[in-house]
Amino acid sequence: MKYTKADAKAYARQNMKGIWAAALTPFKADGSIDEDAFQNNIRHWVDDLGIEGLFIAGKQGEFFSMTLEERKRTFDLAVAATNGRAGTIMSCSDQNMDVVLDLALHAQENGADYIVVHAPILHFVKDQDEIVYNYYKYISDRVDIGIAMWSHPDSGYLMSPELCNRIADLPNIIAIKYSVPRDMYVELSKLAGDKILVSTASEEEWLDNIIELGWQLYLCSSPPYLLQTKNDRRMHDYTQLAFAGKHEEARKVRDSLNPVRDALKNTRPGGKPQSHQKYWQDLLGQTGGFVRRPMIELTEEEKTATRTAFEQCGLKR
């Protein structure tokens, strides 16, 4: 590791900045991971798009359909492909604590920068705060690597700002991906913004959160490599303008992406987020590949609608 457990918060504050993207995992037609394509995508994202960190094997990456060894393999591939040119945060989320810790220790040993663990799905529980606090404390006590929390509706509940603030006191809790309504992440920023980096996955809210909340980190989803090309890095550009205090210029660049956002959003069929984004990757010249069950592929009609919108959205290639 590049830091000690005691220094995890300070290290993250210094190094976890800018745009971090959640990687999709390209699968071949036979269901195996397309390792070469995965690493080529990563190199493109880092070298051509200027993405500063990658979230590996999360929900976008279909971790739920992968074996433990495959998840570890994607960690290794990502560390090798970034080769120190970008940060890595490895998703160790699982309902089984042994799996969480196995993945966390692998990430700690293979050169990853941080891990992320989403709040567990809880059954037959009404007051979950004590359970969730002890869940993160148990992990924190057993690993040294920096840990990001992750709260999202799929868990069946949302962690309150007060609970997140309590967990933020643990020594190696360094950030949170807080997929919640804006008033909740604003409140958490006020409560714990000096202890952890607070972020959310909404690209459309990213600029306002830099300007209004002083955020330094976009953590993270797929827009950084779906809304940009080597010759059209407008998300990167408006981010840098905002960091430089040039807010009006940043807003103009951000708003110029609306046709691209609309094309991506309006052609996405319900229930097919990964397959739609992977097809968009293919259109961009990246490798999207196939999805694994239980996810399903786009129909030919859905591909045609997506391709037409893509060609008309104004994204420079």
mmCIF file of C-alpha atoms in Angstrom:
data_model
loop_
_atom_site.group_PDB
_atom_site.id
_atom_site.type_symbol
_atom_site.label_atom_id
_atom_site.label_comp_id
_atom_site.label_asym_id
_atom_site.label_seq_id
_atom_site.Cartn_x
_atom_site.Cartn_y
_atom_site.Cartn_z
ATOM 1 C CA MET A 1 0.000 0.000 0.000
ATOM 2 C CA LYS A 2 0.977 3.595 -0.618
ATOM 3 C CA TYR A 3 -0.129 4.775 2.852
ATOM 4 C CA THR A 4 -0.717 3.496 6.343
ATOM 5 C CA LYS A 5 -4.145 2.895 7.807
ATOM 6 C CA ALA A 6 -3.734 5.971 10.002
ATOM 7 C CA ASP A 7 -2.939 8.091 6.945
ATOM 8 C CA ALA A 8 -5.750 6.765 4.740
ATOM 9 C CA LYS A 9 -8.022 9.801 5.072
ATOM 10 C CA ALA A 10 -5.233 12.305 4.393
ATOM 11 C CA TYR A 11 -3.933 10.278 1.462
ATOM 12 C CA ALA A 12 -7.374 10.109 -0.135
ATOM 13 C CA ARG A 13 -7.941 13.827 0.403
ATOM 14 C CA GLN A 14 -4.703 14.531 -1.421
ATOM 15 C CA ASN A 15 -5.001 11.972 -4.224
ATOM 16 C CA MET A 16 -8.651 11.086 -4.811
ATOM 17 C CA LYS A 17 -9.662 13.945 -7.084
ATOM 18 C CA GLY A 18 -11.390 14.676 -10.347
ATOM 19 C CA ILE A 19 -13.397 12.268 -12.473
ATOM 20 C CA TRP A 20 -13.536 8.593 -11.532
ATOM 21 C CA ALA A 21 -15.529 6.248 -13.774
ATOM 22 C CA ALA A 22 -17.290 2.951 -13.086
ATOM 23 C CA ALA A 23 -16.017 0.352 -15.541
ATOM 24 C CA LEU A 24 -18.281 -1.912 -17.548
ATOM 25 C CA THR A 25 -16.856 -5.415 -17.994
ATOM 26 C CA PRO A 26 -16.742 -6.654 -21.606
ATOM 27 C CA PHE A 27 -17.726 -10.296 -21.929
ATOM 28 C CA LYS A 28 -17.189 -12.446 -25.007
ATOM 29 C CA ALA A 29 -20.037 -14.334 -26.695
ATOM 30 C CA ASP A 30 -19.108 -17.436 -24.687
ATOM 31 C CA GLY A 31 -19.440 -15.486 -21.419
ATOM 32 C CA SER A 32 -15.730 -15.226 -20.608
ATOM 33 C CA ILE A 33 -14.127 -11.891 -19.743
ATOM 34 C CA ASP A 34 -12.506 -10.220 -22.738
ATOM 35 C CA GLU A 35 -9.319 -9.363 -20.867
ATOM 36 C CA ASP A 36 -7.541 -7.612 -23.745
ATOM 37 C CA ALA A 37 -10.578 -5.446 -24.488
ATOM 38 C CA PHE A 38 -10.989 -4.592 -20.803
ATOM 39 C CA GLN A 39 -7.420 -3.364 -20.560
ATOM 40 C CA ASN A 40 -7.588 -1.532 -23.893
ATOM 41 C CA ASN A 41 -10.724 0.288 -22.698
ATOM 42 C CA ILE A 42 -8.955 1.264 -19.489
ATOM 43 C CA ARG A 43 -5.916 2.601 -21.339
ATOM 44 C CA HIS A 44 -8.191 4.655 -23.607
ATOM 45 C CA TRP A 45 -10.118 6.066 -20.662
ATOM 46 C CA VAL A 46 -6.962 7.048 -18.805
ATOM 47 C CA ASP A 47 -4.661 8.134 -21.623
ATOM 48 C CA ASP A 48 -7.119 9.632 -24.124
ATOM 49 C CA LEU A 49 -9.973 10.848 -21.924
ATOM 50 C CA GLY A 50 -7.969 11.914 -18.889
ATOM 51 C CA ILE A 51 -10.082 9.932 -16.415
ATOM 52 C CA GLU A 52 -8.327 10.040 -13.051
ATOM 53 C CA GLY A 53 -9.616 6.905 -11.390
ATOM 54 C CA LEU A 54 -11.601 3.737 -12.060
ATOM 55 C CA PHE A 55 -14.214 1.863 -10.052
ATOM 56 C CA ILE A 56 -13.787 -1.826 -10.880
ATOM 57 C CA ALA A 57 -16.302 -4.697 -10.696
ATOM 58 C CA GLY A 58 -19.231 -2.715 -9.374
ATOM 59 C CA LYS A 59 -22.876 -2.899 -10.424
ATOM 60 C CA GLN A 60 -22.018 -1.440 -13.832
ATOM 61 C CA GLY A 61 -19.359 -4.134 -14.107
ATOM 62 C CA GLU A 62 -21.891 -6.911 -13.376
ATOM 63 C CA PHE A 63 -20.056 -8.185 -10.312
ATOM 64 C CA PHE A 64 -23.216 -10.040 -9.332
ATOM 65 C CA SER A 65 -22.698 -12.479 -12.224
ATOM 66 C CA MET A 66 -18.978 -13.021 -11.659
ATOM 67 C CA THR A 67 -17.114 -15.613 -9.623
ATOM 68 C CA LEU A 68 -14.805 -14.606 -6.808
ATOM 69 C CA GLU A 69 -11.752 -15.445 -8.909
ATOM 70 C CA GLU A 70 -13.068 -13.413 -11.841
ATOM 71 C CA ARG A 71 -13.562 -10.398 -9.621
ATOM 72 C CA LYS A 72 -9.996 -10.716 -8.342
ATOM 73 C CA ARG A 73 -8.807 -11.074 -11.919
ATOM 74 C CA THR A 74 -10.466 -7.795 -12.951
ATOM 75 C CA PHE A 75 -8.708 -6.119 -10.008
ATOM 76 C CA ASP A 76 -5.368 -7.384 -11.265
ATOM 77 C CA LEU A 77 -6.068 -6.410 -14.854
ATOM 78 C CA ALA A 78 -7.070 -2.892 -13.826
ATOM 79 C CA VAL A 79 -3.986 -2.331 -11.686
ATOM 80 C CA ALA A 80 -1.771 -3.509 -14.536
ATOM 81 C CA ALA A 81 -3.548 -1.416 -17.179
ATOM 82 C CA THR A 82 -3.559 1.812 -15.142
ATOM 83 C CA ASN A 83 0.085 1.211 -14.157
ATOM 84 C CA GLY A 84 0.062 4.127 -11.721
ATOM 85 C CA ARG A 85 -1.375 6.600 -14.248
ATOM 86 C CA ALA A 86 -4.806 6.582 -12.594
ATOM 87 C CA GLY A 87 -6.287 5.518 -9.291
ATOM 88 C CA THR A 88 -8.282 2.356 -8.685
ATOM 89 C CA ILE A 89 -11.111 1.584 -6.291
ATOM 90 C CA MET A 90 -12.186 -2.049 -6.192
ATOM 91 C CA SER A 91 -15.756 -3.079 -5.444
ATOM 92 C CA CYS A 92 -15.721 -5.703 -2.690
ATOM 93 C CA SER A 93 -19.489 -5.625 -2.177
ATOM 94 C CA ASP A 94 -21.130 -8.924 -1.314
ATOM 95 C CA GLN A 95 -23.689 -10.292 1.094
ATOM 96 C CA ASN A 96 -21.132 -12.788 2.419
ATOM 97 C CA MET A 97 -18.632 -11.167 4.765
ATOM 98 C CA ASP A 98 -15.923 -13.741 4.001
ATOM 99 C CA VAL A 99 -16.134 -12.760 0.332
ATOM 100 C CA VAL A 100 -15.960 -9.045 1.187
ATOM 101 C CA LEU A 101 -12.825 -9.558 3.273
ATOM 102 C CA ASP A 102 -11.205 -11.914 0.760
ATOM 103 C CA LEU A 103 -11.659 -9.343 -1.996
ATOM 104 C CA ALA A 104 -10.557 -6.485 0.267
ATOM 105 C CA LEU A 105 -7.340 -8.228 1.251
ATOM 106 C CA HIS A 106 -6.640 -9.098 -2.384
ATOM 107 C CA ALA A 107 -7.068 -5.438 -3.349
ATOM 108 C CA GLN A 108 -4.847 -4.395 -0.469
ATOM 109 C CA GLU A 109 -2.111 -6.754 -1.631
ATOM 110 C CA ASN A 110 -2.282 -6.227 -5.401
ATOM 111 C CA GLY A 111 -1.627 -2.488 -5.442
ATOM 112 C CA ALA A 112 -5.165 -1.094 -5.597
ATOM 113 C CA ASP A 113 -5.643 2.329 -4.057
ATOM 114 C CA TYR A 114 -8.967 1.851 -2.267
ATOM 115 C CA ILE A 115 -11.988 -0.417 -1.959
ATOM 116 C CA VAL A 116 -15.720 0.283 -1.955
ATOM 117 C CA VAL A 117 -18.329 -1.759 -0.108
ATOM 118 C CA HIS A 118 -22.042 -1.103 -0.482
ATOM 119 C CA ALA A 119 -24.435 -1.252 2.443
ATOM 120 C CA PRO A 120 -25.743 -4.806 2.878
ATOM 121 C CA ILE A 121 -29.258 -5.868 1.956
ATOM 122 C CA LEU A 122 -31.046 -6.488 5.247
ATOM 123 C CA HIS A 123 -34.063 -8.692 5.837
ATOM 124 C CA PHE A 124 -36.635 -8.425 8.629
ATOM 125 C CA VAL A 125 -34.912 -5.344 10.035
ATOM 126 C CA LYS A 126 -36.558 -1.999 10.755
ATOM 127 C CA ASP A 127 -33.857 -0.124 12.644
ATOM 128 C CA GLN A 128 -30.757 -0.974 10.681
ATOM 129 C CA ASP A 129 -28.322 1.722 11.867
ATOM 130 C CA GLU A 130 -26.511 -0.315 14.516
ATOM 131 C CA ILE A 131 -26.182 -3.286 12.162
ATOM 132 C CA VAL A 132 -24.774 -1.156 9.356
ATOM 133 C CA TYR A 133 -22.357 0.708 11.641
ATOM 134 C CA ASN A 134 -20.972 -2.565 12.982
ATOM 135 C CA TYR A 135 -20.828 -3.983 9.456
ATOM 136 C CA TYR A 136 -18.427 -1.248 8.336
ATOM 137 C CA LYS A 137 -16.533 -1.321 11.647
ATOM 138 C CA TYR A 138 -15.956 -5.063 11.276
ATOM 139 C CA ILE A 139 -14.404 -4.499 7.844
ATOM 140 C CA SER A 140 -12.431 -1.456 8.980
ATOM 141 C CA ASP A 141 -10.953 -3.379 11.905
ATOM 142 C CA ARG A 142 -9.630 -6.107 9.593
ATOM 143 C CA VAL A 143 -8.104 -4.230 6.663
ATOM 144 C CA ASP A 144 -5.763 -1.267 6.287
ATOM 145 C CA ILE A 145 -6.797 -0.098 2.830
ATOM 146 C CA GLY A 146 -9.032 2.961 2.499
ATOM 147 C CA ILE A 147 -12.737 2.091 2.369
ATOM 148 C CA ALA A 148 -15.510 3.962 0.600
ATOM 149 C CA MET A 149 -19.077 3.423 1.746
ATOM 150 C CA TRP A 150 -21.819 3.100 -0.837
ATOM 151 C CA SER A 151 -25.496 3.672 -0.146
ATOM 152 C CA HIS A 152 -28.099 3.172 -2.864
ATOM 153 C CA PRO A 153 -31.784 2.187 -3.085
ATOM 154 C CA ASP A 154 -31.012 -1.379 -4.179
ATOM 155 C CA SER A 155 -30.110 -2.179 -0.577
ATOM 156 C CA GLY A 156 -33.762 -1.605 0.333
ATOM 157 C CA TYR A 157 -32.968 1.454 2.476
ATOM 158 C CA LEU A 158 -30.754 4.520 2.430
ATOM 159 C CA MET A 159 -28.127 5.213 5.038
ATOM 160 C CA SER A 160 -28.957 8.461 6.831
ATOM 161 C CA PRO A 161 -26.456 11.338 6.855
ATOM 162 C CA GLU A 162 -26.163 10.897 10.621
ATOM 163 C CA LEU A 163 -25.245 7.220 10.264
ATOM 164 C CA CYS A 164 -22.710 7.973 7.532
ATOM 165 C CA ASN A 165 -21.187 10.669 9.719
ATOM 166 C CA ARG A 166 -20.786 8.181 12.558
ATOM 167 C CA ILE A 167 -19.133 5.618 10.283
ATOM 168 C CA ALA A 168 -16.877 8.374 8.900
ATOM 169 C CA ASP A 169 -15.075 8.452 12.250
ATOM 170 C CA LEU A 170 -13.559 5.017 11.561
ATOM 171 C CA PRO A 171 -9.877 5.459 10.700
ATOM 172 C CA ASN A 172 -9.785 4.153 7.123
ATOM 173 C CA ILE A 173 -13.243 5.225 5.928
ATOM 174 C CA ILE A 174 -12.238 7.720 3.262
ATOM 175 C CA ALA A 175 -15.249 8.399 1.018
ATOM 176 C CA ILE A 176 -18.824 7.566 0.140
ATOM 177 C CA LYS A 177 -20.653 7.052 -3.106
ATOM 178 C CA TYR A 178 -23.980 8.404 -1.893
ATOM 179 C CA SER A 179 -26.704 7.566 -4.413
ATOM 180 C CA VAL A 180 -29.438 9.502 -2.650
ATOM 181 C CA PRO A 181 -31.568 12.650 -3.096
ATOM 182 C CA ARG A 182 -29.568 15.863 -3.151
ATOM 183 C CA ASP A 183 -30.757 17.154 0.223
ATOM 184 C CA MET A 184 -29.266 14.061 1.877
ATOM 185 C CA TYR A 185 -25.817 14.388 0.336
ATOM 186 C CA VAL A 186 -25.799 18.123 1.002
ATOM 187 C CA GLU A 187 -26.475 17.372 4.678
ATOM 188 C CA LEU A 188 -23.741 14.738 4.792
ATOM 189 C CA SER A 189 -21.289 17.163 3.186
ATOM 190 C CA LYS A 190 -21.988 19.567 6.051
ATOM 191 C CA LEU A 191 -21.689 16.870 8.722
ATOM 192 C CA ALA A 192 -18.692 14.884 7.474
ATOM 193 C CA GLY A 193 -17.107 16.806 4.611
ATOM 194 C CA ASP A 194 -13.956 17.319 6.674
ATOM 195 C CA LYS A 195 -13.659 13.581 7.424
ATOM 196 C CA ILE A 196 -14.562 11.867 4.141
ATOM 197 C CA LEU A 197 -15.011 12.717 0.485
ATOM 198 C CA VAL A 198 -18.716 12.806 -0.348
ATOM 199 C CA SER A 199 -19.822 12.129 -3.917
ATOM 200 C CA THR A 200 -22.715 10.874 -6.007
ATOM 201 C CA ALA A 201 -22.965 9.242 -9.423
ATOM 202 C CA SER A 202 -25.076 11.909 -11.166
ATOM 203 C CA GLU A 203 -23.036 13.590 -13.905
ATOM 204 C CA GLU A 204 -25.798 16.154 -14.396
ATOM 205 C CA GLU A 205 -25.312 17.355 -10.786
ATOM 206 C CA TRP A 206 -21.499 17.173 -10.786
ATOM 207 C CA LEU A 207 -20.808 20.767 -11.807
ATOM 208 C CA ASP A 208 -23.246 22.232 -9.275
ATOM 209 C CA ASN A 209 -21.674 20.097 -6.577
ATOM 210 C CA ILE A 210 -18.207 21.446 -7.381
ATOM 211 C CA ILE A 211 -19.448 25.024 -7.307
ATOM 212 C CA GLU A 212 -21.920 24.874 -4.429
ATOM 213 C CA LEU A 213 -20.453 22.173 -2.188
ATOM 214 C CA GLY A 214 -16.762 22.387 -2.991
ATOM 215 C CA TRP A 215 -16.589 18.745 -4.068
ATOM 216 C CA GLN A 216 -13.314 17.461 -5.527
ATOM 217 C CA LEU A 217 -14.419 13.965 -6.572
ATOM 218 C CA TYR A 218 -16.868 12.470 -9.056
ATOM 219 C CA LEU A 219 -17.436 8.895 -7.841
ATOM 220 C CA CYS A 220 -18.636 7.525 -10.241
ATOM 221 C CA SER A 221 -20.557 6.012 -13.152
ATOM 222 C CA SER A 222 -20.139 5.459 -16.894
ATOM 223 C CA PRO A 223 -20.740 8.983 -18.352
ATOM 224 C CA PRO A 224 -17.024 9.907 -18.295
ATOM 225 C CA TYR A 225 -16.343 7.448 -21.120
ATOM 226 C CA LEU A 226 -19.794 7.492 -22.767
ATOM 227 C CA LEU A 227 -20.098 11.289 -23.122
ATOM 228 C CA GLN A 228 -16.514 11.798 -24.290
ATOM 229 C CA THR A 229 -14.059 10.855 -27.013
ATOM 230 C CA LYS A 230 -10.371 11.515 -27.554
ATOM 231 C CA ASN A 231 -11.376 14.554 -29.634
ATOM 232 C CA ASP A 232 -14.296 15.714 -27.468
ATOM 233 C CA ARG A 233 -13.528 15.827 -23.731
ATOM 234 C CA ARG A 234 -16.218 18.228 -22.604
ATOM 235 C CA MET A 235 -16.853 16.604 -19.207
ATOM 236 C CA HIS A 236 -13.140 16.831 -18.474
ATOM 237 C CA ASP A 237 -13.071 20.403 -19.754
ATOM 238 C CA TYR A 238 -15.985 21.734 -17.725
ATOM 239 C CA THR A 239 -14.601 20.000 -14.636
ATOM 240 C CA GLN A 240 -11.239 21.713 -15.002
ATOM 241 C CA LEU A 241 -12.903 25.076 -15.670
ATOM 242 C CA ALA A 242 -14.959 24.682 -12.499
ATOM 243 C CA PHE A 243 -11.912 23.727 -10.435
ATOM 244 C CA ALA A 244 -10.230 26.885 -11.777
ATOM 245 C CA GLY A 245 -13.195 29.026 -10.644
ATOM 246 C CA LYS A 246 -14.389 29.741 -14.196
ATOM 247 C CA HIS A 247 -17.965 28.810 -13.411
ATOM 248 C CA GLU A 248 -19.838 30.496 -16.261
ATOM 249 C CA GLU A 249 -17.507 29.016 -18.851
ATOM 250 C CA ALA A 250 -17.907 25.640 -17.175
ATOM 251 C CA ARG A 251 -21.720 25.892 -17.327
ATOM 252 C CA LYS A 252 -21.636 26.648 -21.051
ATOM 253 C CA VAL A 253 -19.494 23.609 -21.753
ATOM 254 C CA ARG A 254 -21.609 21.430 -19.461
ATOM 255 C CA ASP A 255 -24.848 22.541 -21.120
ATOM 256 C CA SER A 256 -23.437 21.916 -24.601
ATOM 257 C CA LEU A 257 -23.474 18.204 -23.744
ATOM 258 C CA ASN A 258 -27.268 18.129 -23.358
ATOM 259 C CA PRO A 259 -27.887 16.618 -26.826
ATOM 260 C CA VAL A 260 -25.453 13.799 -26.021
ATOM 261 C CA ARG A 261 -27.042 13.203 -22.606
ATOM 262 C CA ASP A 262 -30.504 13.174 -24.165
ATOM 263 C CA ALA A 263 -29.489 10.727 -26.886
ATOM 264 C CA LEU A 264 -28.022 8.354 -24.314
ATOM 265 C CA LYS A 265 -30.894 8.683 -21.857
ATOM 266 C CA ASN A 266 -33.811 8.610 -24.284
ATOM 267 C CA THR A 267 -32.716 5.440 -26.082
ATOM 268 C CA ARG A 268 -32.002 3.354 -22.970
ATOM 269 C CA PRO A 269 -34.624 0.611 -22.613
ATOM 270 C CA GLY A 270 -35.848 -0.153 -19.118
ATOM 271 C CA GLY A 271 -34.001 -3.045 -17.547
ATOM 272 C CA LYS A 272 -31.088 -3.001 -19.983
ATOM 273 C CA PRO A 273 -28.607 -0.454 -18.625
ATOM 274 C CA GLN A 274 -25.447 -2.492 -19.174
ATOM 275 C CA SER A 275 -26.286 -3.804 -22.636
ATOM 276 C CA HIS A 276 -27.312 -0.325 -23.800
ATOM 277 C CA GLN A 277 -24.148 1.294 -22.492
ATOM 278 C CA LYS A 278 -22.015 -1.481 -23.966
ATOM 279 C CA TYR A 279 -23.568 -0.933 -27.380
ATOM 280 C CA TRP A 280 -22.876 2.812 -27.029
ATOM 281 C CA GLN A 281 -19.266 1.893 -26.249
ATOM 282 C CA ASP A 282 -19.117 -0.118 -29.463
ATOM 283 C CA LEU A 283 -20.384 2.915 -31.383
ATOM 284 C CA LEU A 284 -17.614 4.976 -29.801
ATOM 285 C CA GLY A 285 -14.951 2.499 -30.920
ATOM 286 C CA GLN A 286 -14.449 1.006 -27.475
ATOM 287 C CA THR A 287 -15.306 -2.629 -26.766
ATOM 288 C CA GLY A 288 -18.613 -3.088 -25.012
ATOM 289 C CA GLY A 289 -19.051 -6.784 -25.580
ATOM 290 C CA PHE A 290 -21.889 -8.894 -24.253
ATOM 291 C CA VAL A 291 -23.748 -8.961 -20.941
ATOM 292 C CA ARG A 292 -24.158 -11.968 -18.680
ATOM 293 C CA ARG A 293 -27.406 -13.348 -17.385
ATOM 294 C CA PRO A 294 -29.590 -12.245 -15.708
ATOM 295 C CA MET A 295 -29.005 -9.140 -17.883
ATOM 296 C CA ILE A 296 -30.296 -9.285 -21.461
ATOM 297 C CA GLU A 297 -29.091 -7.917 -24.774
ATOM 298 C CA LEU A 298 -30.634 -5.136 -26.854
ATOM 299 C CA THR A 299 -32.972 -6.050 -29.683
ATOM 300 C CA GLU A 300 -32.059 -5.036 -33.229
ATOM 301 C CA GLU A 301 -34.754 -2.343 -33.084
ATOM 302 C CA GLU A 302 -33.236 -0.946 -29.892
ATOM 303 C CA LYS A 303 -29.790 -0.936 -31.472
ATOM 304 C CA THR A 304 -31.083 0.925 -34.515
ATOM 305 C CA ALA A 305 -32.745 3.603 -32.380
ATOM 306 C CA THR A 306 -29.587 3.991 -30.295
ATOM 307 C CA ARG A 307 -27.307 4.187 -33.343
ATOM 308 C CA THR A 308 -29.504 6.833 -34.990
ATOM 309 C CA ALA A 309 -29.507 8.985 -31.856
ATOM 310 C CA PHE A 310 -25.758 8.513 -31.431
ATOM 311 C CA GLU A 311 -25.038 9.678 -34.965
ATOM 312 C CA GLN A 312 -27.131 12.802 -34.481
ATOM 313 C CA CYS A 313 -26.005 13.852 -30.969
ATOM 314 C CA GLY A 314 -23.039 15.960 -32.013
ATOM 315 C CA LEU A 315 -20.316 14.041 -30.189
ATOM 316 C CA LYS A 316 -17.044 14.481 -32.052
ATOM 317 C CA ARG A 317 -15.136 11.297 -32.839
#
